[in-house]
CSV table of C-alpha atoms in Angstrom, one decimal:
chain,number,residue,atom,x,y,z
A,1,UNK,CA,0.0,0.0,0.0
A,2,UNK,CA,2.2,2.3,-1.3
A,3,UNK,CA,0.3,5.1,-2.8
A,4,UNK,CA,-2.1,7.0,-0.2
A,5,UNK,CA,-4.5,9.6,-1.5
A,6,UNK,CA,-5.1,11.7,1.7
A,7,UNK,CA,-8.7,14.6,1.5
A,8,UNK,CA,-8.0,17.8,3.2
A,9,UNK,CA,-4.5,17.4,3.1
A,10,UNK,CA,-3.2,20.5,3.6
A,11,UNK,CA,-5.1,21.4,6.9
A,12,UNK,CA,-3.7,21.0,9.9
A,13,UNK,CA,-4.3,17.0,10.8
A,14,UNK,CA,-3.6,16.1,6.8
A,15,UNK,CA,-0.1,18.3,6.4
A,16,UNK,CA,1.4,16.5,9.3
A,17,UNK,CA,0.2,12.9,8.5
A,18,UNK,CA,1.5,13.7,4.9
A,19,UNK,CA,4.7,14.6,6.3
A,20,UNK,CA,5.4,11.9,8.2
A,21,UNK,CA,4.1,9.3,6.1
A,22,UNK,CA,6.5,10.6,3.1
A,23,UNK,CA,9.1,10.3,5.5
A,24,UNK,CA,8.5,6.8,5.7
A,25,UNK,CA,8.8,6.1,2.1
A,26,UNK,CA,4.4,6.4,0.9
A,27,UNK,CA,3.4,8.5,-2.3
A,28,UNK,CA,1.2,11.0,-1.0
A,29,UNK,CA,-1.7,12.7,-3.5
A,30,UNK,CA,-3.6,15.8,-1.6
A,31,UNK,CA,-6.9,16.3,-2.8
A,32,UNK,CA,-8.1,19.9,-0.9
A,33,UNK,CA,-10.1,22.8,-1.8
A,34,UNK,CA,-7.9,25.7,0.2
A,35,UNK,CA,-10.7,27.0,2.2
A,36,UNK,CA,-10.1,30.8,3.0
A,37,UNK,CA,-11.5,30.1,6.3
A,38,UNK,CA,-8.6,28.0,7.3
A,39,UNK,CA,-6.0,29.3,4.4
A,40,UNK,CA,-6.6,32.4,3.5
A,41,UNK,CA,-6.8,34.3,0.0
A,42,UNK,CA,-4.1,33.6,-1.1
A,43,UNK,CA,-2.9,29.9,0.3
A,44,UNK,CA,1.0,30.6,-0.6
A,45,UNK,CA,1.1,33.7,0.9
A,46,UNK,CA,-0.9,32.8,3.8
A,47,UNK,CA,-0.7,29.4,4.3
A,48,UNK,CA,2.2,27.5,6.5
A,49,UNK,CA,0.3,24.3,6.1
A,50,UNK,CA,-0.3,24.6,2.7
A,51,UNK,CA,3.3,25.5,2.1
A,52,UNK,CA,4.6,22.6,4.0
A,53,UNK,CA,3.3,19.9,1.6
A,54,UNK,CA,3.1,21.6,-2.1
A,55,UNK,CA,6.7,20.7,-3.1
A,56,UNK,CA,6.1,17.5,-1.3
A,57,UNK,CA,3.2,16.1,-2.3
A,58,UNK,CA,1.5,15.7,-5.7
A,59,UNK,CA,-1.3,18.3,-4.9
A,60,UNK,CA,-4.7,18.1,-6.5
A,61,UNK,CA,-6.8,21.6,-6.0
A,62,UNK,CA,-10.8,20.0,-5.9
A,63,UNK,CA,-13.4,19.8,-3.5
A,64,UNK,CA,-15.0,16.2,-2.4
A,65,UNK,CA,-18.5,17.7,-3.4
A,66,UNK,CA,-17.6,17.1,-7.1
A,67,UNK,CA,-17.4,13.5,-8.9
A,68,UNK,CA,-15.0,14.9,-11.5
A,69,UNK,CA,-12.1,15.5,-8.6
A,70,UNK,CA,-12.8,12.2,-6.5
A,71,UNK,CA,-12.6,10.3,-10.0
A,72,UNK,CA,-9.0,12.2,-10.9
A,73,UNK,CA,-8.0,11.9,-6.8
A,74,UNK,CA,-8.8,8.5,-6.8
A,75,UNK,CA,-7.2,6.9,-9.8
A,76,UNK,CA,-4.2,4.5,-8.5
A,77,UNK,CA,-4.6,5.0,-5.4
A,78,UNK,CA,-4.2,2.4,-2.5
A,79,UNK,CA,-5.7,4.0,1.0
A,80,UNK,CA,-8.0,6.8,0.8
A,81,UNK,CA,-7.3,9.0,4.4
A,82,UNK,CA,-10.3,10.9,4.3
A,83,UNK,CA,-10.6,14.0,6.6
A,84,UNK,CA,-11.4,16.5,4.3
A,85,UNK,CA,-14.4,17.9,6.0
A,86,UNK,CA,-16.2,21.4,7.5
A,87,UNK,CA,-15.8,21.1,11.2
A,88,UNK,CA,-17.0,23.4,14.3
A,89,UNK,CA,-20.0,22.9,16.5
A,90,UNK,CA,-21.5,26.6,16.6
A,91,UNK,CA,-20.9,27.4,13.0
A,92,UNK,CA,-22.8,23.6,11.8
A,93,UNK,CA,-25.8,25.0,13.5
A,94,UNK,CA,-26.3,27.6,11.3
A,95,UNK,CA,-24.4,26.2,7.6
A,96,UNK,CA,-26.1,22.9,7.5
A,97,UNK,CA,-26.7,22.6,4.1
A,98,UNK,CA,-23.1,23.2,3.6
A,99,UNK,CA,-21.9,21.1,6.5
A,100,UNK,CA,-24.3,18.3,4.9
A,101,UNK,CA,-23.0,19.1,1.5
A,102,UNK,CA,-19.5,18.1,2.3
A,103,UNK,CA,-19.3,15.6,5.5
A,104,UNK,CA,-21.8,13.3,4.2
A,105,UNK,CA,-22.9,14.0,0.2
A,106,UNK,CA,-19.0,14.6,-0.5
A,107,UNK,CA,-18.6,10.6,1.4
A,108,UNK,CA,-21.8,9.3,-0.1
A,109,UNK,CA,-19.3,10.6,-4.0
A,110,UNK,CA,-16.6,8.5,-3.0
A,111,UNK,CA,-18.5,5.6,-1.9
A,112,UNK,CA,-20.6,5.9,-4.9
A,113,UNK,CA,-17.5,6.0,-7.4
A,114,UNK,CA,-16.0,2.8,-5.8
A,115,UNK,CA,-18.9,1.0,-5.7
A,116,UNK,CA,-19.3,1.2,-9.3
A,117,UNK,CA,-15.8,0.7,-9.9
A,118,UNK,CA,-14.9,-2.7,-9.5
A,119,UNK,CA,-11.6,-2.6,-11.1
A,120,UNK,CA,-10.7,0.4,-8.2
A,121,UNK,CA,-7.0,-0.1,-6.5
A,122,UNK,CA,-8.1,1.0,-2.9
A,123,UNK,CA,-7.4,-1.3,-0.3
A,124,UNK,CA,-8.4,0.6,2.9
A,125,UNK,CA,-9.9,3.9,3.6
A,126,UNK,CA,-9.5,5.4,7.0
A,127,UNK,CA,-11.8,8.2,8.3
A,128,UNK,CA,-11.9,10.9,10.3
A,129,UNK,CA,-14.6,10.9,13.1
A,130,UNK,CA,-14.7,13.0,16.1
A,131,UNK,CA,-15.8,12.7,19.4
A,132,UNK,CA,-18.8,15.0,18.9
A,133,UNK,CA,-20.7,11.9,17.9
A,134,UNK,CA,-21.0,11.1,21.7
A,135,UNK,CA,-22.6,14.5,22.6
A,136,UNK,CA,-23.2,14.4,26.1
A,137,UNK,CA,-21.6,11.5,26.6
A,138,UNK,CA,-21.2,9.2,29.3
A,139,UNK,CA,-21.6,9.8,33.0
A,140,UNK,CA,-22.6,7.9,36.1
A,141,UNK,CA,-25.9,8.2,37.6
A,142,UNK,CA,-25.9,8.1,41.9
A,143,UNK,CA,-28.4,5.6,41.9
A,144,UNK,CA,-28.9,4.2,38.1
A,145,UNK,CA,-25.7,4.0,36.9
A,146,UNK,CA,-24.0,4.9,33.9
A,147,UNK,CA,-26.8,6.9,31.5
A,148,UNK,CA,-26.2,8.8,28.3
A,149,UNK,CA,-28.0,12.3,29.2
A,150,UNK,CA,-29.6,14.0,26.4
A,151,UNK,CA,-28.8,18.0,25.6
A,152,UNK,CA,-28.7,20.6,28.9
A,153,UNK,CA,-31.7,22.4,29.9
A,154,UNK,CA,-31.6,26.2,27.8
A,155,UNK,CA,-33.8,27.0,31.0
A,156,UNK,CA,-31.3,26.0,33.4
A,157,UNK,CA,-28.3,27.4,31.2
A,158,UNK,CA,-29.8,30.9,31.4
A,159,UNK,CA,-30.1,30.8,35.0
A,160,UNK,CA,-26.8,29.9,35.6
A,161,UNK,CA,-26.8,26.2,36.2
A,162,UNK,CA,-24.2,24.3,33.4
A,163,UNK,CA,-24.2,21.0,35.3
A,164,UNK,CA,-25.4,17.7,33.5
A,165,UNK,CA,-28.4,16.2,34.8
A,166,UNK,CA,-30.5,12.5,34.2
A,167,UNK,CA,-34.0,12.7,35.6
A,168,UNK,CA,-33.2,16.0,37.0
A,169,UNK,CA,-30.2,14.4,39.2
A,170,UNK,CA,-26.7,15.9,38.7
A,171,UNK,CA,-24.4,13.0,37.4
A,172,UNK,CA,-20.6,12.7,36.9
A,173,UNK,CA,-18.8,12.5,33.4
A,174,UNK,CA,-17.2,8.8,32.9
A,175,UNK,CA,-14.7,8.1,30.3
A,176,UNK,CA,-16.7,7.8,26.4
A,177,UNK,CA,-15.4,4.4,25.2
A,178,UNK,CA,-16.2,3.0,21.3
A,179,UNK,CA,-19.6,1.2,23.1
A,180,UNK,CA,-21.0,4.4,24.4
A,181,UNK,CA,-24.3,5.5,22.8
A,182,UNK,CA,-24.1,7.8,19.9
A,183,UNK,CA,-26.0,10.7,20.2
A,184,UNK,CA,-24.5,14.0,19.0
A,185,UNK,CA,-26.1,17.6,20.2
A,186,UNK,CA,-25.2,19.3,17.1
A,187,UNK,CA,-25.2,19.5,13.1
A,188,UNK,CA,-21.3,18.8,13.2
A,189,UNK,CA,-21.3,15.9,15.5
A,190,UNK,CA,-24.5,14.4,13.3
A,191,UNK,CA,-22.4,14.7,9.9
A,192,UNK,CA,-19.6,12.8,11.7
A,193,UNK,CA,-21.5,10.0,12.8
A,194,UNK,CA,-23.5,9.6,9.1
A,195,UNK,CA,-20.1,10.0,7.5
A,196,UNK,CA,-18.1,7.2,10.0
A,197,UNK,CA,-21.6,4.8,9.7
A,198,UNK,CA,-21.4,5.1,5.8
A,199,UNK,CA,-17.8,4.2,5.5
A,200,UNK,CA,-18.2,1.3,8.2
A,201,UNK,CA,-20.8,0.1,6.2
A,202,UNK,CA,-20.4,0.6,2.7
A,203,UNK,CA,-16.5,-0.5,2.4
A,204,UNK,CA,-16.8,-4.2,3.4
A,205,UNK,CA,-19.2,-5.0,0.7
A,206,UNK,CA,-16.7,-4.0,-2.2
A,207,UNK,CA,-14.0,-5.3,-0.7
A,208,UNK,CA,-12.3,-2.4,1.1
A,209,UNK,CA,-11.0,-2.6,5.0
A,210,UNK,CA,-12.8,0.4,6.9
A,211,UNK,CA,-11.1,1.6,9.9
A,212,UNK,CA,-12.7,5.1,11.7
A,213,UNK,CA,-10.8,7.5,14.3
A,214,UNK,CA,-13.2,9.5,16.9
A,215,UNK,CA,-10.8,12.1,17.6
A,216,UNK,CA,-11.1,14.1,20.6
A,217,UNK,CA,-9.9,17.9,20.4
A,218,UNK,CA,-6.7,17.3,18.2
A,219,UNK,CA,-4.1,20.8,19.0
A,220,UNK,CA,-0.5,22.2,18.4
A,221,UNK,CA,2.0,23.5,16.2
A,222,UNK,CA,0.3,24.7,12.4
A,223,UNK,CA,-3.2,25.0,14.0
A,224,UNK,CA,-5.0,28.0,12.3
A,225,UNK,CA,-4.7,30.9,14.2
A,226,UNK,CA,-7.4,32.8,12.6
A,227,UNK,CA,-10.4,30.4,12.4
A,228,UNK,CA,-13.0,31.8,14.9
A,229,UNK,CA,-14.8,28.7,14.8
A,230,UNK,CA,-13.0,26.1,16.2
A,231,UNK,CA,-10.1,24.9,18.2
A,232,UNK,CA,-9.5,27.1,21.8
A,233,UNK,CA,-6.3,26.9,22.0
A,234,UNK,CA,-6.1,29.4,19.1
A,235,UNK,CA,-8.6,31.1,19.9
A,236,UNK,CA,-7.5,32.0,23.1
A,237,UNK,CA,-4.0,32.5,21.9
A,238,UNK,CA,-5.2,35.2,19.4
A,239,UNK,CA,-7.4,37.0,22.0
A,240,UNK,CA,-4.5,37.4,24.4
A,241,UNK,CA,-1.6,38.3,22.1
A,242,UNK,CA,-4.4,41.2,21.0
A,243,UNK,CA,-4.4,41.9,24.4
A,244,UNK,CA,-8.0,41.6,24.5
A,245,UNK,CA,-8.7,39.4,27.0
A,246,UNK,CA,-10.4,36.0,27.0
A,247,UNK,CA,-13.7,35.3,27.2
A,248,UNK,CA,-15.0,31.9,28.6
A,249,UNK,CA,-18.2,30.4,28.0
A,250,UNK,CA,-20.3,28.9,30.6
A,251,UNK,CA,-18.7,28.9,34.2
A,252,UNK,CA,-15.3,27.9,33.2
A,253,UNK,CA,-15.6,24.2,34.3
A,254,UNK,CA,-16.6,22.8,31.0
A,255,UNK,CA,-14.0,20.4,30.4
A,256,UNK,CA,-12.0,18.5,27.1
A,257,UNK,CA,-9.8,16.4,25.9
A,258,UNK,CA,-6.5,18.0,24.3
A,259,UNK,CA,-4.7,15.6,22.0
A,260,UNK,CA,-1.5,16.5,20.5
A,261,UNK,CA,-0.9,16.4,16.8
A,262,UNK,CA,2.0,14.0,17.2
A,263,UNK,CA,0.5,11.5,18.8
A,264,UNK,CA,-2.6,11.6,16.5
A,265,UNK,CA,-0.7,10.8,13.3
A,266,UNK,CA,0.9,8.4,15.2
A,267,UNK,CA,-2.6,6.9,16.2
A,268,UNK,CA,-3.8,7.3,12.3
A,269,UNK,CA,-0.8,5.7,10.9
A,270,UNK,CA,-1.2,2.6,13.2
A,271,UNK,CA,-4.4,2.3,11.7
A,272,UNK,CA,-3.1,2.5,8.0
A,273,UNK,CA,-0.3,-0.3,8.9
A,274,UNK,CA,-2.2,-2.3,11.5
A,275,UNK,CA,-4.7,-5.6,10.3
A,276,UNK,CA,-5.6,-5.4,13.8
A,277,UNK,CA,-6.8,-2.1,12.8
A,278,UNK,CA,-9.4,-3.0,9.8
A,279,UNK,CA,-13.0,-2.7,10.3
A,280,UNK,CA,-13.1,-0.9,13.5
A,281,UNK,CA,-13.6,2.4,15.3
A,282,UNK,CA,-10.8,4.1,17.9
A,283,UNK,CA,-11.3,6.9,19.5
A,284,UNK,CA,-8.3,9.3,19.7
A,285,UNK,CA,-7.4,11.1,22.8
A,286,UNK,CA,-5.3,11.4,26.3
A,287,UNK,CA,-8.2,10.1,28.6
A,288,UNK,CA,-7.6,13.3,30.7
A,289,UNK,CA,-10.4,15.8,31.1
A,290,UNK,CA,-8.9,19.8,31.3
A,291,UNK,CA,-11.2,22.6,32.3
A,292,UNK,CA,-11.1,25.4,29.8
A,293,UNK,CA,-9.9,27.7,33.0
A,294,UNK,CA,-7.0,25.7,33.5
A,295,UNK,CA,-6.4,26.1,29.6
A,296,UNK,CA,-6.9,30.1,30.1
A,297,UNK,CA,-4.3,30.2,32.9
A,298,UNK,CA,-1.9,27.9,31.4
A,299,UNK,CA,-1.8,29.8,27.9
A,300,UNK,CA,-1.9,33.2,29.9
A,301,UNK,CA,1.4,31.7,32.1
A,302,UNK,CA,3.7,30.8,28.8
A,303,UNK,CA,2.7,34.5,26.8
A,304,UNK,CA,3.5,36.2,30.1
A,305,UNK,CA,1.0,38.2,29.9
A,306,UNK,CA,-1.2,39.7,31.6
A,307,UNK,CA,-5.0,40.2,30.3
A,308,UNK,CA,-8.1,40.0,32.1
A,309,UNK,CA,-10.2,36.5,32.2
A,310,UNK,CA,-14.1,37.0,31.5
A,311,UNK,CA,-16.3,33.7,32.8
A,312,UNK,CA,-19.0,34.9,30.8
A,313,UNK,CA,-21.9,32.6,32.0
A,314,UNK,CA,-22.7,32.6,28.2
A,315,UNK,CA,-23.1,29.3,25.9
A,316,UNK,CA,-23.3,28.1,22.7
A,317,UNK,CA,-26.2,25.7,21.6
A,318,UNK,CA,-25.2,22.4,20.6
A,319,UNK,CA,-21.7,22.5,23.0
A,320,UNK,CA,-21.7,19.5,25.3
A,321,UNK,CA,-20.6,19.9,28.8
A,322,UNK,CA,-17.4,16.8,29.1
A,323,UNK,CA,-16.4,14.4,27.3
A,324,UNK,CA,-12.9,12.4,27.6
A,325,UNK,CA,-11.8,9.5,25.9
A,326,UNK,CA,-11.4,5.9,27.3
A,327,UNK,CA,-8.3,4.3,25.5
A,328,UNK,CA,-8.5,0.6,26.4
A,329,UNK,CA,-9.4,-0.1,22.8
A,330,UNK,CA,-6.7,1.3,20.9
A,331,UNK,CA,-4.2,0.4,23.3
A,332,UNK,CA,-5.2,-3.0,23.4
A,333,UNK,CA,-5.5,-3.8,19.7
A,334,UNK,CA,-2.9,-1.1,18.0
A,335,UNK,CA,-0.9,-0.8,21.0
A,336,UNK,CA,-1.6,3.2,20.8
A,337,UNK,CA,-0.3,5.6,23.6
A,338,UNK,CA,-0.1,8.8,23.6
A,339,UNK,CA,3.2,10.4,24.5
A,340,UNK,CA,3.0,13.9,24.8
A,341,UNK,CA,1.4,15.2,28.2
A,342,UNK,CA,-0.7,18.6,28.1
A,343,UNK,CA,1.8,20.4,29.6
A,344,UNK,CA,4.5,19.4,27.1
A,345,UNK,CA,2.6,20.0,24.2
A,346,UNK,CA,0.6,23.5,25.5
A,347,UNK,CA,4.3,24.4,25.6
A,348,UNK,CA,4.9,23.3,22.1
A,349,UNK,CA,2.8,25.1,20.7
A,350,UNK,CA,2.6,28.3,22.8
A,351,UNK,CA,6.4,28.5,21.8
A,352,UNK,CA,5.1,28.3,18.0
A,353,UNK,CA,2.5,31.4,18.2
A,354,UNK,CA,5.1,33.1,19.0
A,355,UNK,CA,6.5,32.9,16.3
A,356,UNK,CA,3.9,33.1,13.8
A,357,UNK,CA,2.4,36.8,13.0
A,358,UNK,CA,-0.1,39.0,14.5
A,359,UNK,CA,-3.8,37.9,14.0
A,360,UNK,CA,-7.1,39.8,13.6
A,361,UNK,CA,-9.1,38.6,16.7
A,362,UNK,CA,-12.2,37.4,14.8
A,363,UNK,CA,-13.9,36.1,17.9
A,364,UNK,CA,-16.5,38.8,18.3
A,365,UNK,CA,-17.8,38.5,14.8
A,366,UNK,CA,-18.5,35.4,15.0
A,367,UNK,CA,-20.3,35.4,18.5
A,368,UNK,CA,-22.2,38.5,16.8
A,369,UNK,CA,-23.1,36.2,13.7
A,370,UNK,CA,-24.5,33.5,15.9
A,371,UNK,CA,-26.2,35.9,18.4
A,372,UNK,CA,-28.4,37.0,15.2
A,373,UNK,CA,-29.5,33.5,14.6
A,374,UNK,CA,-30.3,32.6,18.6
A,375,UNK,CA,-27.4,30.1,19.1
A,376,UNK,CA,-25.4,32.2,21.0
A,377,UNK,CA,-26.7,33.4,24.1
């Protein structure tokens, strides 16, 4: 398996795997469209990822909506990688056409193609899930047990009151493992889920090993600084080196699990190389819950500097309160651990935005956009 077509692979997750696995002797083919959202205008120009893999790679500009590029993409390839997709939880609730558009009509292409291909050359195709397909997730009842609570109250958020509850008792987050009920809270984690569930089932009737990653919230070095939509790290890290301050959503408690990019290629590449690995789902992650104060105070810490810290008491619809990832499954059958602590890799990558530019704190406009259409409140 020599030749490995990897979607969306000059964002963040996809430049690094394409790296590394050029490193170790694969052919890599890029099929991306360049967002502006995550590129820029002008992708050389603005662009590190993008930069890091054009000389490197042979690079197909195309979109996964369109037959025409999966068909070029596709030709002569071995694995398909496929995490070419529109991620964020607020910005889903609002774009879902376009969310639907990509995630799962842009799969249902691919699977289409190679279904009706049956002299294709892929041999395995490995996608990218996320662990919004959980929502809630799993927690521990006092008295029942482990349940699988549905969305928080709105009532109860706008009084104040963040906290989980089955039956109207408060419960405790437990560790989301690959048997924990699927039941995402937003447009995102829904999109996810039909995507994973289409590969899963589609590939083993044309002959193709299947193999799905539920990654937790995947950080470091070449994340997009100027996407307001996703990933807090940077979001945070743009807010304070404006010196504007960072705001926090909810009562600052809400909790995640930080995964550095390292170890996730790692974790993806296992996949690609692994038998062990065919026709099963892995979540991705540490297995350590960190509150998004402790993320504020650490980031605040490396920039030395000092900007004021605003628990809002604010939330977004469709967030989910905890989730975490239990590992036992990866360990066990790719023998997967993650290496780099939180505090290693939060210094990683502090010590990168440093390095990179000034940019535009975009935050507030997109708080603004969601305001306007009630899922921001």
């Amino acid at each position: 398996m020599q030749n490995i077509l990897i979607t969306g692979g000059a964002g963040f997750i996809g430049s690094n795997l394409a790296l590394r696995l050029r490193s170790k002797g694969y052919n890599i083919t890029v099929l991306d469209n360049l967002s502006p959202q995550i590129h820029g205008e002008y992708p050389l120009q603005t662009s590190p990822l993008f930069r890091n893999v054009i000389d490197k790679v042979h690079f197909i500009q195309g979109t996964v909506t369109s037959k025409a590029d999966w068909e070029k993409a596709l030709s002569g390839q071995d694995v398909v990688i496929h995490l070419a997709a529109e991620t964020g939880t607020g910005q889903s609730m609002y774009c879902i056409d376009q969310y639907t558009e990509v995630n799962i009509q842009g799969t249902a292409k691919m699977l289409e193609i190679l279904t009706n291909d049956r002299n294709h050359t892929i041999k395995k195709i490995i996608v990218a899930s996320s662990r919004s397909i959980y929502g809630e997730g799993k927690y521990e009842h006092p008295e029942i047990g482990v349940v699988y609570p549905d969305n928080r109250s709105e009532i109860d958020m706008l009084s104040g009151d963040f906290e989980v509850k089955y039956k109207g008792v408060k419960v405790e987050p437990l560790a989301t493992d690959e048997g924990s009920k699927i039941h995402p809270s937003s447009v995102y984690g829904i999109t996810k889920q039909v995507q994973e569930q289409l590969i899963m089932t589609v590939c083993p009737t044309i002959g193709i090993a299947p193999v799905a990653f539920r990654y937790q919230n995947v950080y470091g070095p070449g994340q997009s600084l100027s996407n307001p939509y996703t990933g807090i790290l940077s979001i945070f890290s743009t807010q304070i080196q404006n010196g504007n301050g960072i705001k926090i959503f909810e009562d600052g408690t809400e909790s995640r699990d930080f995964v550095f990019i390292d170890d996730v290629v790692s974790a993806t590449i296992l996949g690609l190389e692994k038998e062990e690995a065919n026709g099963e789902v892995f979540n991705v992650g540490t297995g350590v819950a960190i509150d998004v104060r402790r993320v504020a105070e650490m980031l605040i810490n490396k920039y030395n500097k000092q900007v004021a810290v605003d628990i809002t008491g604010n939330f977004r619809l469709g967030d989910i309160r905890h989730n975490f990832a239990d590992l036992t499954k990866i360990r066990t059958l790719l023998g997967f651990q993650p290496e780099v602590s939180f505090d290693e890799g939060i210094g990683m990558f502090t010590k990168w935005v440093l390095q990179q530019k000034l940019y535009e704190d975009h935050l507030g406009n997109a708080l603004e956009e969601m305001k306007k259409k009630g899922l921001y409140k």
